[in-house]
Amino acid sequence: MLRRLSQNAQTAPGIFHGVLKVFVFLVLISGVLPLLFSITLWCKTVMFFTSSEVTTGRIERVDPRPGRSMSYVPVYSFTDRSHNQRQGDGVLSETDKWTVGQEVSIRYDPHHPAESKLNTFHDLWMVPLLVLGFSLVYVVMSVFTYRHLSK
């Protein structure tokens, strides 16, 4: 009887280790999906950047967005190459760095002028970089943990 309990105690860590390894593998697989999403988002941003035109626009208003801290969304207008007046809004930022009437650089897709962004690093690249960074950290940590458990 003591021998049987001793054998069960020795195999329990092996089973736990196997279950943990499967769990970490599933976490790794779940981390690949955000990584693929971030790569898609990055490619979409690069395609927008290379195919867009740059024009000058004007900040029409700055909308405050209350939350944990006050954030602001700039609303801008610009004229596309067909001389149509367009309007868009920027990315939420925590500082009120925009003033009404301020001239700004705008990027827009000439084939779909409703798709426009402020021509700033923050508005163009911040979201793809953050998603890519977090998903890479997630995948690298999962791979490291899986390899550590496989030893």
Coordinates of C-alpha atoms in Angstrom, one line a residue:
M1 CA 0.0 0.0 0.0
L2 CA 2.8 2.4 0.9
R3 CA 4.6 1.5 -2.3
R4 CA 1.4 2.3 -4.4
L5 CA 1.1 5.7 -2.7
S6 CA 4.7 6.4 -3.3
Q7 CA 4.3 5.6 -7.0
N8 CA 1.2 7.9 -7.3
A9 CA 3.1 10.7 -5.6
Q10 CA 5.9 10.4 -8.2
T11 CA 3.6 10.4 -11.2
A12 CA 1.5 13.3 -10.0
P13 CA 4.2 15.9 -10.7
G14 CA 4.7 14.4 -14.2
I15 CA 1.0 14.7 -14.9
F16 CA 0.9 18.3 -13.6
H17 CA 3.9 19.1 -15.7
G18 CA 2.2 17.7 -18.8
V19 CA -1.0 19.6 -18.1
L20 CA 1.0 22.8 -17.5
K21 CA 2.9 22.2 -20.8
V22 CA -0.4 21.8 -22.7
F23 CA -1.8 24.9 -21.1
V24 CA 1.3 27.0 -22.0
F25 CA 1.1 25.6 -25.6
L26 CA -2.6 26.8 -25.8
V27 CA -1.6 30.2 -24.4
L28 CA 1.1 30.3 -27.1
I29 CA -1.4 29.5 -29.9
S30 CA -3.8 32.1 -28.5
G31 CA -0.9 34.7 -28.6
V32 CA -0.4 34.0 -32.3
L33 CA -3.8 35.4 -33.2
P34 CA -3.1 38.9 -31.9
L35 CA 0.3 38.7 -33.5
L36 CA -1.4 37.9 -36.9
F37 CA -3.9 40.8 -36.3
S38 CA -1.0 43.2 -35.5
I39 CA 0.8 42.2 -38.7
T40 CA -2.4 42.8 -40.7
L41 CA -2.9 46.1 -39.0
W42 CA 0.7 47.1 -39.7
C43 CA 0.4 46.1 -43.4
K44 CA -2.8 48.1 -43.7
T45 CA -1.2 51.2 -42.2
V46 CA 1.8 50.8 -44.5
M47 CA -0.5 50.5 -47.5
F48 CA -2.5 53.6 -46.4
F49 CA 0.8 55.5 -45.9
T50 CA 2.2 54.7 -49.3
S51 CA -1.0 55.3 -51.3
S52 CA -2.3 58.3 -49.5
E53 CA -2.0 62.0 -50.4
V54 CA -0.9 64.7 -48.0
T55 CA -2.9 68.0 -47.8
T56 CA -3.3 70.7 -45.3
G57 CA -6.4 70.8 -43.0
R58 CA -7.6 72.8 -40.1
I59 CA -8.7 71.8 -36.6
E60 CA -12.4 72.6 -36.3
R61 CA -12.9 71.6 -32.6
V62 CA -11.3 69.5 -29.9
D63 CA -13.8 67.2 -28.2
P64 CA -13.0 66.3 -24.5
R65 CA -13.6 62.7 -23.5
P66 CA -13.9 62.3 -19.8
G67 CA -12.6 59.1 -18.2
R68 CA -10.0 58.3 -15.6
S69 CA -8.2 61.3 -16.9
M70 CA -9.4 63.9 -19.4
S71 CA -8.6 63.0 -23.0
Y72 CA -9.1 64.9 -26.2
V73 CA -10.1 64.0 -29.8
P74 CA -9.2 66.6 -32.5
V75 CA -11.9 67.0 -35.2
Y76 CA -10.4 68.3 -38.5
S77 CA -11.5 69.3 -41.9
F78 CA -9.7 69.3 -45.2
T79 CA -10.4 69.7 -49.0
D80 CA -9.7 66.6 -51.2
R81 CA -8.3 66.8 -54.7
S82 CA -11.9 67.0 -56.1
H83 CA -12.4 70.1 -54.0
N84 CA -14.9 68.4 -51.7
Q85 CA -14.8 69.5 -48.0
R86 CA -14.2 66.4 -45.8
Q87 CA -14.1 66.0 -42.0
G88 CA -12.4 63.4 -39.8
D89 CA -11.2 62.9 -36.2
G90 CA -7.9 62.1 -34.8
V91 CA -6.8 59.5 -32.2
L92 CA -7.6 60.1 -28.6
S93 CA -4.7 61.8 -26.7
E94 CA -4.3 62.8 -23.1
T95 CA -3.0 66.2 -23.8
D96 CA -4.8 69.1 -25.3
K97 CA -2.1 69.7 -28.0
W98 CA -4.6 71.0 -30.6
T99 CA -6.1 74.4 -30.9
V100 CA -9.1 75.4 -32.9
G101 CA -8.1 76.9 -36.3
Q102 CA -4.6 75.3 -36.2
E103 CA -3.3 74.1 -39.6
V104 CA -2.4 70.4 -39.6
S105 CA -1.1 68.0 -42.1
I106 CA -3.7 65.4 -43.2
R107 CA -3.2 62.1 -45.1
Y108 CA -6.2 60.7 -47.1
D109 CA -6.8 58.0 -49.6
P110 CA -7.6 59.7 -52.9
H111 CA -9.8 56.8 -54.0
H112 CA -11.7 56.8 -50.6
P113 CA -11.3 60.4 -49.3
A114 CA -13.4 59.6 -46.3
E115 CA -10.5 57.5 -45.0
S116 CA -8.2 60.2 -43.5
K117 CA -5.8 60.6 -40.6
L118 CA -3.7 63.3 -39.1
N119 CA -0.2 63.0 -40.5
T120 CA 1.4 62.5 -37.2
F121 CA 3.4 59.5 -35.8
H122 CA 0.8 59.1 -33.0
D123 CA -2.2 58.9 -35.3
L124 CA -0.6 56.7 -38.0
W125 CA 1.7 54.3 -36.1
M126 CA 0.9 54.2 -32.4
V127 CA -1.9 51.7 -32.5
P128 CA -0.1 49.2 -34.8
L129 CA 3.1 49.5 -32.8
L130 CA 1.4 49.0 -29.4
V131 CA -0.6 45.9 -30.7
L132 CA 2.6 44.5 -32.3
G133 CA 4.7 45.1 -29.2
F134 CA 2.2 43.5 -26.7
S135 CA 1.6 40.5 -29.0
L136 CA 5.3 40.0 -29.5
V137 CA 6.0 40.1 -25.8
Y138 CA 3.1 37.6 -25.2
V139 CA 4.4 35.2 -27.8
V140 CA 8.0 35.4 -26.7
M141 CA 7.1 34.8 -23.1
S142 CA 5.0 31.8 -24.1
V143 CA 7.7 30.3 -26.2
F144 CA 10.3 30.8 -23.5
T145 CA 8.0 29.2 -20.9
Y146 CA 7.1 26.3 -23.2
R147 CA 10.8 25.6 -24.0
H148 CA 11.6 25.8 -20.3
L149 CA 8.9 23.3 -19.5
S150 CA 10.1 21.0 -22.3
K151 CA 13.6 20.5 -20.7

